[in-house]
Every structure is written in C-alpha cells, then in structure tokens.
GROMACS .gro file of C-alpha atoms in nm:
model
  471
    1UNK     CA    1   2.722 -28.795   6.352
    2UNK     CA    2   3.073 -28.685   6.440
    3UNK     CA    3   3.194 -28.356   6.583
    4UNK     CA    4   3.402 -28.285   6.274
    5UNK     CA    5   3.109 -28.313   6.031
    6UNK     CA    6   2.941 -28.016   5.870
    7UNK     CA    7   2.602 -28.139   5.991
    8UNK     CA    8   2.723 -28.118   6.349
    9UNK     CA    9   2.913 -27.790   6.316
   10UNK     CA   10   2.649 -27.600   6.120
   11UNK     CA   11   2.322 -27.765   6.224
   12UNK     CA   12   2.316 -27.981   6.534
   13UNK     CA   13   2.541 -27.789   6.772
   14UNK     CA   14   2.416 -27.436   6.688
   15UNK     CA   15   2.053 -27.550   6.725
   16UNK     CA   16   2.133 -27.720   7.054
   17UNK     CA   17   2.310 -27.412   7.189
   18UNK     CA   18   2.031 -27.180   7.075
   19UNK     CA   19   1.756 -27.394   7.229
   20UNK     CA   20   1.956 -27.436   7.549
   21UNK     CA   21   2.027 -27.070   7.616
   22UNK     CA   22   1.676 -26.962   7.518
   23UNK     CA   23   1.553 -27.161   7.819
   24UNK     CA   24   1.584 -26.990   8.157
   25UNK     CA   25   1.473 -27.279   8.375
   26UNK     CA   26   1.735 -27.538   8.477
   27UNK     CA   27   1.494 -27.828   8.425
   28UNK     CA   28   1.414 -27.709   8.073
   29UNK     CA   29   1.780 -27.667   7.990
   30UNK     CA   30   1.846 -28.023   8.107
   31UNK     CA   31   1.552 -28.134   7.894
   32UNK     CA   32   1.705 -27.969   7.588
   33UNK     CA   33   2.038 -28.144   7.649
   34UNK     CA   34   1.866 -28.481   7.696
   35UNK     CA   35   1.656 -28.444   7.380
   36UNK     CA   36   1.952 -28.339   7.166
   37UNK     CA   37   2.170 -28.611   7.317
   38UNK     CA   38   1.919 -28.881   7.224
   39UNK     CA   39   1.888 -28.739   6.872
   40UNK     CA   40   2.268 -28.734   6.845
   41UNK     CA   41   2.295 -29.101   6.941
   42UNK     CA   42   2.003 -29.207   6.723
   43UNK     CA   43   2.140 -29.021   6.418
   44UNK     CA   44   2.335 -29.317   6.279
   45UNK     CA   45   2.139 -29.619   6.405
   46UNK     CA   46   1.810 -29.528   6.578
   47UNK     CA   47   1.738 -29.878   6.713
   48UNK     CA   48   2.051 -29.872   6.932
   49UNK     CA   49   1.897 -29.600   7.144
   50UNK     CA   50   1.670 -29.867   7.295
   51UNK     CA   51   1.977 -30.040   7.442
   52UNK     CA   52   2.104 -29.715   7.589
   53UNK     CA   53   1.767 -29.639   7.748
   54UNK     CA   54   1.733 -29.993   7.885
   55UNK     CA   55   2.082 -29.972   8.035
   56UNK     CA   56   1.991 -29.638   8.192
   57UNK     CA   57   1.666 -29.786   8.327
   58UNK     CA   58   1.855 -30.081   8.475
   59UNK     CA   59   2.090 -29.844   8.658
   60UNK     CA   60   1.798 -29.628   8.772
   61UNK     CA   61   1.600 -29.920   8.918
   62UNK     CA   62   1.915 -30.067   9.068
   63UNK     CA   63   1.989 -29.732   9.231
   64UNK     CA   64   1.641 -29.709   9.380
   65UNK     CA   65   1.674 -30.064   9.512
   66UNK     CA   66   2.013 -29.991   9.670
   67UNK     CA   67   1.867 -29.687   9.843
   68UNK     CA   68   1.549 -29.860   9.959
   69UNK     CA   69   1.720 -30.169  10.103
   70UNK     CA   70   2.003 -29.998  10.289
   71UNK     CA   71   1.886 -30.161  10.616
   72UNK     CA   72   1.907 -30.508  10.458
   73UNK     CA   73   2.270 -30.563  10.344
   74UNK     CA   74   2.207 -30.908  10.196
   75UNK     CA   75   1.921 -30.794   9.976
   76UNK     CA   76   2.109 -30.476   9.886
   77UNK     CA   77   2.411 -30.679   9.777
   78UNK     CA   78   2.185 -30.900   9.564
   79UNK     CA   79   2.040 -30.594   9.389
   80UNK     CA   80   2.390 -30.462   9.326
   81UNK     CA   81   2.512 -30.792   9.180
   82UNK     CA   82   2.206 -30.826   8.956
   83UNK     CA   83   2.257 -30.472   8.824
   84UNK     CA   84   2.628 -30.524   8.755
   85UNK     CA   85   2.568 -30.861   8.587
   86UNK     CA   86   2.294 -30.718   8.363
   87UNK     CA   87   2.502 -30.418   8.259
   88UNK     CA   88   2.826 -30.611   8.208
   89UNK     CA   89   2.633 -30.892   8.039
   90UNK     CA   90   2.482 -30.646   7.793
   91UNK     CA   91   2.832 -30.527   7.702
   92UNK     CA   92   2.954 -30.886   7.670
   93UNK     CA   93   2.671 -30.992   7.437
   94UNK     CA   94   2.703 -30.701   7.197
   95UNK     CA   95   3.081 -30.666   7.200
   96UNK     CA   96   3.228 -31.011   7.269
   97UNK     CA   97   2.975 -31.286   7.196
   98UNK     CA   98   3.058 -31.291   6.824
   99UNK     CA   99   3.427 -31.319   6.907
  100UNK     CA  100   3.396 -31.608   7.151
  101UNK     CA  101   3.148 -31.801   6.935
  102UNK     CA  102   3.373 -31.755   6.633
  103UNK     CA  103   3.677 -31.885   6.820
  104UNK     CA  104   3.486 -32.183   6.957
  105UNK     CA  105   3.367 -32.261   6.605
  106UNK     CA  106   3.723 -32.246   6.471
  107UNK     CA  107   3.825 -32.482   6.751
  108UNK     CA  108   3.586 -32.744   6.608
  109UNK     CA  109   3.294 -32.701   6.844
  110UNK     CA  110   2.944 -32.692   6.690
  111UNK     CA  111   2.880 -32.325   6.774
  112UNK     CA  112   2.706 -32.090   6.535
  113UNK     CA  113   2.825 -31.730   6.518
  114UNK     CA  114   2.544 -31.480   6.579
  115UNK     CA  115   2.523 -31.169   6.365
  116UNK     CA  116   2.535 -30.899   6.632
  117UNK     CA  117   2.633 -30.545   6.535
  118UNK     CA  118   2.838 -30.346   6.786
  119UNK     CA  119   2.642 -30.041   6.909
  120UNK     CA  120   2.861 -29.734   6.891
  121UNK     CA  121   2.994 -29.606   7.222
  122UNK     CA  122   2.864 -29.901   7.426
  123UNK     CA  123   3.196 -29.950   7.609
  124UNK     CA  124   3.205 -29.589   7.724
  125UNK     CA  125   2.846 -29.550   7.841
  126UNK     CA  126   2.845 -29.894   8.007
  127UNK     CA  127   3.151 -29.802   8.213
  128UNK     CA  128   2.986 -29.472   8.310
  129UNK     CA  129   2.671 -29.653   8.424
  130UNK     CA  130   2.873 -29.911   8.615
  131UNK     CA  131   3.062 -29.635   8.796
  132UNK     CA  132   2.726 -29.489   8.907
  133UNK     CA  133   2.601 -29.821   9.042
  134UNK     CA  134   2.930 -29.910   9.213
  135UNK     CA  135   2.978 -29.566   9.371
  136UNK     CA  136   2.618 -29.573   9.494
  137UNK     CA  137   2.669 -29.915   9.648
  138UNK     CA  138   2.984 -29.787   9.819
  139UNK     CA  139   2.795 -29.487   9.956
  140UNK     CA  140   3.011 -29.233   9.771
  141UNK     CA  141   2.723 -29.060   9.588
  142UNK     CA  142   2.352 -28.992   9.637
  143UNK     CA  143   2.089 -29.183   9.442
  144UNK     CA  144   1.944 -29.000   9.141
  145UNK     CA  145   1.567 -29.031   9.176
  146UNK     CA  146   1.490 -28.858   8.847
  147UNK     CA  147   1.521 -29.106   8.560
  148UNK     CA  148   1.559 -28.833   8.300
  149UNK     CA  149   1.851 -28.673   8.483
  150UNK     CA  150   2.026 -29.008   8.514
  151UNK     CA  151   1.968 -29.067   8.143
  152UNK     CA  152   2.113 -28.723   8.072
  153UNK     CA  153   2.428 -28.825   8.259
  154UNK     CA  154   2.453 -29.145   8.054
  155UNK     CA  155   2.366 -28.999   7.715
  156UNK     CA  156   2.513 -28.646   7.731
  157UNK     CA  157   2.633 -28.615   7.371
  158UNK     CA  158   2.979 -28.455   7.415
  159UNK     CA  159   3.123 -28.763   7.589
  160UNK     CA  160   2.871 -29.029   7.486
  161UNK     CA  161   3.048 -29.189   7.190
  162UNK     CA  162   3.420 -29.184   7.275
  163UNK     CA  163   3.464 -29.049   7.624
  164UNK     CA  164   3.619 -28.933   7.840
  165UNK     CA  165   3.456 -29.174   8.086
  166UNK     CA  166   3.281 -28.927   8.315
  167UNK     CA  167   3.192 -29.057   8.660
  168UNK     CA  168   2.862 -28.953   8.809
  169UNK     CA  169   3.031 -28.804   9.116
  170UNK     CA  170   3.220 -28.562   8.886
  171UNK     CA  171   2.900 -28.394   8.767
  172UNK     CA  172   2.654 -28.500   9.037
  173UNK     CA  173   2.607 -28.148   9.171
  174UNK     CA  174   2.629 -27.979   8.829
  175UNK     CA  175   2.322 -28.155   8.691
  176UNK     CA  176   2.103 -27.917   8.891
  177UNK     CA  177   2.336 -27.656   9.038
  178UNK     CA  178   2.574 -27.557   8.757
  179UNK     CA  179   2.606 -27.197   8.647
  180UNK     CA  180   2.702 -27.108   8.292
  181UNK     CA  181   2.920 -26.801   8.239
  182UNK     CA  182   3.067 -26.608   7.949
  183UNK     CA  183   3.411 -26.710   8.073
  184UNK     CA  184   3.318 -27.080   8.059
  185UNK     CA  185   3.155 -27.042   7.719
  186UNK     CA  186   3.461 -26.864   7.580
  187UNK     CA  187   3.710 -27.111   7.731
  188UNK     CA  188   3.496 -27.406   7.621
  189UNK     CA  189   3.472 -27.275   7.265
  190UNK     CA  190   3.850 -27.229   7.245
  191UNK     CA  191   3.900 -27.583   7.376
  192UNK     CA  192   3.654 -27.720   7.119
  193UNK     CA  193   3.830 -27.544   6.831
  194UNK     CA  194   4.169 -27.672   6.950
  195UNK     CA  195   4.034 -28.027   6.956
  196UNK     CA  196   3.879 -27.989   6.611
  197UNK     CA  197   4.209 -27.863   6.471
  198UNK     CA  198   4.395 -28.156   6.627
  199UNK     CA  199   4.156 -28.396   6.458
  200UNK     CA  200   4.112 -28.257   6.107
  201UNK     CA  201   4.449 -28.087   6.051
  202UNK     CA  202   4.693 -28.328   6.216
  203UNK     CA  203   4.533 -28.667   6.292
  204UNK     CA  204   4.355 -28.718   5.961
  205UNK     CA  205   4.663 -28.627   5.758
  206UNK     CA  206   4.942 -28.810   5.941
  207UNK     CA  207   4.722 -29.120   5.960
  208UNK     CA  208   4.760 -29.178   5.586
  209UNK     CA  209   5.132 -29.252   5.629
  210UNK     CA  210   5.076 -29.572   5.827
  211UNK     CA  211   4.791 -29.681   5.598
  212UNK     CA  212   5.007 -29.649   5.286
  213UNK     CA  213   5.309 -29.826   5.434
  214UNK     CA  214   5.119 -30.119   5.584
  215UNK     CA  215   4.935 -30.178   5.255
  216UNK     CA  216   5.255 -30.180   5.048
  217UNK     CA  217   5.546 -30.418   5.003
  218UNK     CA  218   5.763 -30.436   5.313
  219UNK     CA  219   6.089 -30.465   5.120
  220UNK     CA  220   6.014 -30.139   4.938
  221UNK     CA  221   5.954 -29.931   5.249
  222UNK     CA  222   6.226 -30.081   5.465
  223UNK     CA  223   6.292 -30.042   5.836
  224UNK     CA  224   6.307 -29.662   5.843
  225UNK     CA  225   5.957 -29.617   5.703
  226UNK     CA  226   5.814 -29.892   5.924
  227UNK     CA  227   5.937 -29.693   6.224
  228UNK     CA  228   5.789 -29.387   6.057
  229UNK     CA  229   5.456 -29.571   6.022
  230UNK     CA  230   5.459 -29.646   6.394
  231UNK     CA  231   5.532 -29.280   6.472
  232UNK     CA  232   5.257 -29.165   6.234
  233UNK     CA  233   4.999 -29.396   6.388
  234UNK     CA  234   5.106 -29.286   6.738
  235UNK     CA  235   5.046 -28.924   6.640
  236UNK     CA  236   4.722 -29.007   6.461
  237UNK     CA  237   4.565 -29.189   6.756
  238UNK     CA  238   4.684 -28.925   7.002
  239UNK     CA  239   4.557 -28.624   6.811
  240UNK     CA  240   4.240 -28.807   6.710
  241UNK     CA  241   4.147 -28.919   7.060
  242UNK     CA  242   4.281 -28.622   7.258
  243UNK     CA  243   4.116 -28.397   6.999
  244UNK     CA  244   3.783 -28.568   7.066
  245UNK     CA  245   3.838 -28.533   7.442
  246UNK     CA  246   3.919 -28.163   7.399
  247UNK     CA  247   3.598 -28.110   7.204
  248UNK     CA  248   3.396 -28.302   7.464
  249UNK     CA  249   3.550 -28.112   7.756
  250UNK     CA  250   3.502 -27.783   7.572
  251UNK     CA  251   3.136 -27.844   7.490
  252UNK     CA  252   3.068 -27.965   7.842
  253UNK     CA  253   3.217 -27.645   7.980
  254UNK     CA  254   3.001 -27.433   7.751
  255UNK     CA  255   2.698 -27.594   7.912
  256UNK     CA  256   2.838 -27.554   8.263
  257UNK     CA  257   2.987 -27.903   8.315
  258UNK     CA  258   3.349 -27.949   8.417
  259UNK     CA  259   3.489 -28.283   8.304
  260UNK     CA  260   3.825 -28.408   8.424
  261UNK     CA  261   4.124 -28.411   8.189
  262UNK     CA  262   4.182 -28.725   7.983
  263UNK     CA  263   4.535 -28.664   7.846
  264UNK     CA  264   4.850 -28.500   7.980
  265UNK     CA  265   5.104 -28.503   7.697
  266UNK     CA  266   5.168 -28.879   7.710
  267UNK     CA  267   5.456 -28.868   7.463
  268UNK     CA  268   5.657 -28.673   7.719
  269UNK     CA  269   5.653 -28.979   7.948
  270UNK     CA  270   5.980 -29.104   8.097
  271UNK     CA  271   5.858 -29.458   8.163
  272UNK     CA  272   5.562 -29.679   8.077
  273UNK     CA  273   5.424 -29.619   8.426
  274UNK     CA  274   5.441 -29.247   8.353
  275UNK     CA  275   5.282 -29.298   8.010
  276UNK     CA  276   4.975 -29.459   8.163
  277UNK     CA  277   4.938 -29.174   8.409
  278UNK     CA  278   4.909 -28.946   8.107
  279UNK     CA  279   4.720 -29.151   7.844
  280UNK     CA  280   4.340 -29.202   7.854
  281UNK     CA  281   4.338 -29.109   8.222
  282UNK     CA  282   3.966 -29.174   8.268
  283UNK     CA  283   4.003 -29.538   8.155
  284UNK     CA  284   4.318 -29.622   8.352
  285UNK     CA  285   4.176 -29.470   8.672
  286UNK     CA  286   3.847 -29.657   8.614
  287UNK     CA  287   4.025 -29.991   8.602
  288UNK     CA  288   4.238 -29.893   8.901
  289UNK     CA  289   3.944 -29.792   9.121
  290UNK     CA  290   3.686 -30.053   9.017
  291UNK     CA  291   3.897 -30.360   8.932
  292UNK     CA  292   4.255 -30.338   9.058
  293UNK     CA  293   4.193 -30.202   9.409
  294UNK     CA  294   3.890 -30.428   9.479
  295UNK     CA  295   4.105 -30.727   9.379
  296UNK     CA  296   4.347 -30.625   9.652
  297UNK     CA  297   4.580 -30.405   9.449
  298UNK     CA  298   4.934 -30.427   9.585
  299UNK     CA  299   4.818 -30.494   9.942
  300UNK     CA  300   4.833 -30.871   9.889
  301UNK     CA  301   5.116 -31.124   9.862
  302UNK     CA  302   5.340 -31.083   9.560
  303UNK     CA  303   5.203 -31.375   9.357
  304UNK     CA  304   4.846 -31.246   9.397
  305UNK     CA  305   4.958 -30.891   9.313
  306UNK     CA  306   5.122 -31.012   8.990
  307UNK     CA  307   4.799 -31.191   8.899
  308UNK     CA  308   4.593 -30.881   8.980
  309UNK     CA  309   4.810 -30.659   8.764
  310UNK     CA  310   4.810 -30.892   8.464
  311UNK     CA  311   4.435 -30.953   8.494
  312UNK     CA  312   4.361 -30.580   8.495
  313UNK     CA  313   4.580 -30.517   8.193
  314UNK     CA  314   4.433 -30.811   8.005
  315UNK     CA  315   4.089 -30.658   8.068
  316UNK     CA  316   4.217 -30.313   7.968
  317UNK     CA  317   4.339 -30.451   7.637
  318UNK     CA  318   4.026 -30.654   7.576
  319UNK     CA  319   3.807 -30.353   7.657
  320UNK     CA  320   3.934 -30.192   7.338
  321UNK     CA  321   3.796 -30.463   7.115
  322UNK     CA  322   3.713 -30.828   7.063
  323UNK     CA  323   4.040 -30.913   6.889
  324UNK     CA  324   4.339 -31.114   7.010
  325UNK     CA  325   4.579 -30.830   6.932
  326UNK     CA  326   4.408 -30.610   7.193
  327UNK     CA  327   4.450 -30.881   7.455
  328UNK     CA  328   4.816 -30.913   7.355
  329UNK     CA  329   4.853 -30.534   7.374
  330UNK     CA  330   4.711 -30.527   7.726
  331UNK     CA  331   4.935 -30.809   7.846
  332UNK     CA  332   5.233 -30.642   7.678
  333UNK     CA  333   5.182 -30.336   7.894
  334UNK     CA  334   5.099 -30.544   8.200
  335UNK     CA  335   5.433 -30.726   8.178
  336UNK     CA  336   5.631 -30.405   8.119
  337UNK     CA  337   5.463 -30.235   8.415
  338UNK     CA  338   5.531 -30.541   8.627
  339UNK     CA  339   5.901 -30.530   8.537
  340UNK     CA  340   5.916 -30.155   8.605
  341UNK     CA  341   5.755 -30.191   8.946
  342UNK     CA  342   5.972 -30.486   9.049
  343UNK     CA  343   6.317 -30.354   8.956
  344UNK     CA  344   6.351 -30.154   8.634
  345UNK     CA  345   6.184 -29.843   8.776
  346UNK     CA  346   6.465 -29.789   9.028
  347UNK     CA  347   6.722 -29.825   8.750
  348UNK     CA  348   6.537 -29.579   8.527
  349UNK     CA  349   6.535 -29.318   8.803
  350UNK     CA  350   6.916 -29.313   8.785
  351UNK     CA  351   6.927 -29.267   8.406
  352UNK     CA  352   6.933 -28.928   8.231
  353UNK     CA  353   6.595 -28.804   8.110
  354UNK     CA  354   6.671 -28.840   7.735
  355UNK     CA  355   6.752 -29.209   7.783
  356UNK     CA  356   6.437 -29.265   7.990
  357UNK     CA  357   6.228 -29.087   7.726
  358UNK     CA  358   6.380 -29.292   7.443
  359UNK     CA  359   6.318 -29.615   7.634
  360UNK     CA  360   5.952 -29.523   7.690
  361UNK     CA  361   5.888 -29.409   7.334
  362UNK     CA  362   6.038 -29.720   7.172
  363UNK     CA  363   5.813 -29.941   7.385
  364UNK     CA  364   5.510 -29.721   7.318
  365UNK     CA  365   5.569 -29.733   6.940
  366UNK     CA  366   5.599 -30.113   6.949
  367UNK     CA  367   5.278 -30.117   7.150
  368UNK     CA  368   5.095 -29.910   6.888
  369UNK     CA  369   5.197 -30.156   6.616
  370UNK     CA  370   5.043 -30.438   6.821
  371UNK     CA  371   4.732 -30.226   6.881
  372UNK     CA  372   4.691 -30.117   6.521
  373UNK     CA  373   4.740 -30.443   6.330
  374UNK     CA  374   4.480 -30.709   6.407
  375UNK     CA  375   4.636 -30.964   6.170
  376UNK     CA  376   4.916 -31.143   6.356
  377UNK     CA  377   5.105 -31.219   6.036
  378UNK     CA  378   5.107 -30.854   5.934
  379UNK     CA  379   5.191 -30.751   6.290
  380UNK     CA  380   5.489 -30.984   6.322
  381UNK     CA  381   5.609 -30.880   5.975
  382UNK     CA  382   5.591 -30.511   6.069
  383UNK     CA  383   5.772 -30.561   6.400
  384UNK     CA  384   6.034 -30.778   6.229
  385UNK     CA  385   6.090 -30.513   5.962
  386UNK     CA  386   6.138 -30.245   6.228
  387UNK     CA  387   6.429 -30.438   6.381
  388UNK     CA  388   6.584 -30.580   6.062
  389UNK     CA  389   6.745 -30.254   5.949
  390UNK     CA  390   6.636 -30.316   5.589
  391UNK     CA  391   6.706 -30.029   5.344
  392UNK     CA  392   6.432 -29.809   5.197
  393UNK     CA  393   6.388 -29.782   4.819
  394UNK     CA  394   6.270 -29.422   4.801
  395UNK     CA  395   6.213 -29.427   4.426
  396UNK     CA  396   5.975 -29.720   4.457
  397UNK     CA  397   5.811 -29.564   4.765
  398UNK     CA  398   5.716 -29.254   4.567
  399UNK     CA  399   5.617 -29.463   4.264
  400UNK     CA  400   5.393 -29.685   4.478
  401UNK     CA  401   5.193 -29.397   4.632
  402UNK     CA  402   5.320 -29.040   4.607
  403UNK     CA  403   5.041 -28.919   4.838
  404UNK     CA  404   5.259 -29.030   5.130
  405UNK     CA  405   5.444 -28.701   5.082
  406UNK     CA  406   5.134 -28.509   5.194
  407UNK     CA  407   5.125 -28.699   5.521
  408UNK     CA  408   5.496 -28.646   5.575
  409UNK     CA  409   5.445 -28.270   5.553
  410UNK     CA  410   5.215 -28.284   5.858
  411UNK     CA  411   5.441 -28.510   6.061
  412UNK     CA  412   5.660 -28.227   6.204
  413UNK     CA  413   5.343 -28.044   6.309
  414UNK     CA  414   5.230 -28.350   6.504
  415UNK     CA  415   5.571 -28.394   6.666
  416UNK     CA  416   5.588 -28.031   6.776
  417UNK     CA  417   5.240 -28.012   6.924
  418UNK     CA  418   5.265 -28.347   7.103
  419UNK     CA  419   5.494 -28.156   7.344
  420UNK     CA  420   5.353 -27.904   7.597
  421UNK     CA  421   5.478 -27.599   7.409
  422UNK     CA  422   5.153 -27.402   7.421
  423UNK     CA  423   5.098 -27.438   7.798
  424UNK     CA  424   5.458 -27.336   7.868
  425UNK     CA  425   5.426 -27.038   7.636
  426UNK     CA  426   5.101 -26.935   7.805
  427UNK     CA  427   5.269 -26.952   8.145
  428UNK     CA  428   5.530 -26.698   8.033
  429UNK     CA  429   5.278 -26.452   7.890
  430UNK     CA  430   5.116 -26.184   8.110
  431UNK     CA  431   4.766 -26.255   8.237
  432UNK     CA  432   4.660 -25.926   8.393
  433UNK     CA  433   4.634 -25.566   8.287
  434UNK     CA  434   4.657 -25.430   7.934
  435UNK     CA  435   4.919 -25.688   7.834
  436UNK     CA  436   4.694 -25.971   7.955
  437UNK     CA  437   4.405 -25.829   7.754
  438UNK     CA  438   4.622 -25.820   7.443
  439UNK     CA  439   4.733 -26.179   7.502
  440UNK     CA  440   4.370 -26.291   7.536
  441UNK     CA  441   4.279 -26.105   7.219
  442UNK     CA  442   4.567 -26.276   7.043
  443UNK     CA  443   4.451 -26.618   7.165
  444UNK     CA  444   4.100 -26.548   7.039
  445UNK     CA  445   4.237 -26.438   6.702
  446UNK     CA  446   4.444 -26.757   6.673
  447UNK     CA  447   4.139 -26.958   6.775
  448UNK     CA  448   3.932 -26.789   6.504
  449UNK     CA  449   4.200 -26.866   6.247
  450UNK     CA  450   4.212 -27.231   6.355
  451UNK     CA  451   3.832 -27.251   6.334
  452UNK     CA  452   3.830 -27.118   5.976
  453UNK     CA  453   4.119 -27.343   5.875
  454UNK     CA  454   3.954 -27.647   6.036
  455UNK     CA  455   3.628 -27.587   5.851
  456UNK     CA  456   3.821 -27.566   5.525
  457UNK     CA  457   3.978 -27.903   5.606
  458UNK     CA  458   3.638 -28.048   5.699
  459UNK     CA  459   3.489 -27.939   5.366
  460UNK     CA  460   3.770 -28.107   5.174
  461UNK     CA  461   3.796 -28.414   5.396
  462UNK     CA  462   3.767 -28.767   5.262
  463UNK     CA  463   3.819 -28.923   5.606
  464UNK     CA  464   3.575 -28.841   5.887
  465UNK     CA  465   3.590 -29.102   6.161
  466UNK     CA  466   3.726 -29.112   6.514
  467UNK     CA  467   3.945 -29.414   6.592
  468UNK     CA  468   3.789 -29.474   6.932
  469UNK     CA  469   3.435 -29.493   6.789
  470UNK     CA  470   3.490 -29.866   6.729
  471UNK     CA  471   3.550 -29.926   7.100
   0.00000   0.00000   0.00000
C-alpha cells in the first residue's frame, strides 16, 4: 500500500484516524496505531511482518539486557555486540547476500545464488532499530520496557517504508506524553496534501522524460536531451522522496508526533558539502553519528580521516542497494567531499554564488545518472553523450515517443518549486489579525484545491510507486 493509492486515501487512513480519535485513552490510541501499522506493512507481503517483529523483539531483549547488566560493562558490551550483529546481519542476508553470492559465482567460485526477496522498508526500520540500541548503550535514552510501544516506534506506518529515519530519542517522550491539537491536525493535513501533490503531480510526470530518453537511441536524443533526462530524474527523485517525507511528517503531526525535517531545498546548494546538509538529512546524520564519528571522524591523522570518509560514503552508497553503481555513487560523493574539505571549499567561498550553484548542480546531475542507471554500459554511454555535445534530432524524438511532451510540460513546475519560493512568500505575508486570518483561509483553500487535483491525478495514474521503496 502506498500513500498515493485510493485504498490508502479513502479506506486505510480515514479508518485509522476515526479509530484513533474515538479512543480517549493514550494506551488505546497507541494500540490503534500499532494495529494499523502492522496491517499497513502486511498489506503487500504478510510474511515479511514476521521479520519486522523479530527485529523489534531482538532490540527489545537487547535493551532489557543493556539495562539489567549496567553494573557489568563486559557483559553489557557483549549484549550490545550480539544485538547489533543480529540486526545488521538480518539486513545483510535479505539485502546483500544475493549480490555477493552472485558476484562470487561470476568470479568462478562454486557458490549458488539463494532466492531471497528483499522485504520492503528493511533498510529504514533496521537503521531505526539500530539507533535505539546504540543510543541506549551510550546512555542517551531510557530503555523501553513495553514491547508493544517499542514495536510501535519501529513499525509506525507513516515513516515505516521510506523514512525519514526517525530516532527513538526524537519521539521517546511523545509515545506516552504527546498531545494532539487542532492546530497540529490542520498543519499536518496541509503538509500531507503538499507531499501528495509533489508526488502525483510533479514526480510521476517528469519521471517519464528520463525513462523515454534512456530507452531510446542516443544519437536521436543528443546531448541536450541527455542533460534534460538528468534534470528530469533529479526532479523526479526529489519530489518523489521529499513528497513521501512531507506526507510522513504530516501524518505523524496529526497523531501528535513531531518528526525532524528530511529535506531543505537541496537544489539550492552551493557546494556538494552543502547539498548533503540538505538532502536526506536523516540518513546523512545517521551515518555521521553512528559510523563516521565512532571511527574517529576528523579527529585522527589525515590518512585515517581520508579512509574514514571514503568508508562512510561507500557504505552510504551501498545502503541504497546491492548494485555496483550505488557503491560507485557513494565513492563519487566521498571523493568530491574529500576534495572540497582539503582545498576546493576555500576556493568556492571566494566564487560568486551563481558559479558555486552551477558547480554543485552539474556534479549532482552527474551523480544522479550514476545512481539511476545500474548498467555500466548504459551509464557510461549516457555520461559520454552528455559531454559530447551531439545534436538533437527533434523530429525523430517526437516520432519515437511523442508522450515526452507531456513530461516536458511539468518540468518548469518542478524547477520552480524546487526553490524555496513558498516559504519566502509565507514570510512576507501577515500572520496576525484579520489579514493573518485571510492568509490562513487562502492557504486552506489552496490546500483543498491541491487535494482535489491530486485525487484526480491519482485516479488517472498509471504509475504508483515511490522510488525509495526499493531501498
């Protein structure tokens, strides 16, 4: 089930909200959220819910062990290591075992490739569980003694499938002490509608541009349209993933939870360092706090720091999928960040902002080509075409697939709303008094219009999948 499906919009979410607000007791409300979250996850593949529950049970028992054996550091450390190995091992088996066995087999070793299906959302909920265990071991949070509440944290349906990666410490107090309000419900609903519109109006339509170009003959589309394909995919993945995050944050707020932001207009970045402060914030901060800093971060000698940085970015790339292109993508960014931190960053600071922005966006677009195309032959061909300055045969482009025109019509919309125009406009508008009331009424009217328009798009949609579901 996806947030942009009619079954979710007209059945699952209304029933969940109705059942939730009919309950007056906090424990019952949490029970409603847990029950609906488990149904949500089991909707597509019911057997995978067993893995989620076993992972939650592992974290729960590990947490109790860490609390019980505080006076015995050696035993406590052993419990921690066992928990981390079991949780990380579970992710490795279901996400990477096929990949490694397949590569060993292609290398000539007598290794059979197991048929293991990837459970949806396993990367996200595993990282959430690991953050709970690690933070508990560090003494930064209190142990959760109620298994059902810990399972609610792991399985809470708004962020279960594709993030953001919510740390336990972010909602630790809100599990029992949150207070829902009409203001939160209203703001959460507006945020949900905005995310839905991002997904079904912009992402799903601009995404067809890259699909059409990469399936066609390179010589027909030429360099200009290969750059256009990179731009289209960049907009598709941004509006798809940030749209999902908006919907998750909005729904969480409606139920009284306040998740941290996951995107901050990344295509306004003036360097690659700046880009990764703005893109998928929950993932980049997770790797920083749980991998990079424990390895020593930048507090070690330079050779070790370089190794730390590249290792973290190799893991960041590989986290996205068991494909060599993701590893290459991670190392690509690791090397660029290394160069920026060593010397290029100081040079960029002296350049005008338009030049810095252009530098960042060219590198980001190249990165998205590496990320998008798993076939290295197709990837190298696409990158080569982008820098060959080959002409475009527009007559053959339209003859090959005229539906590309539809995607092109949505491209300006994506470009405009990838900039922080709405927040800046909101800052200029009055917030108090009669004028503020009129502004709020106008926002609600726009939100209603977007909701109606989004539903129309959902009804006519032929594409209903979030990119990050496969991670």
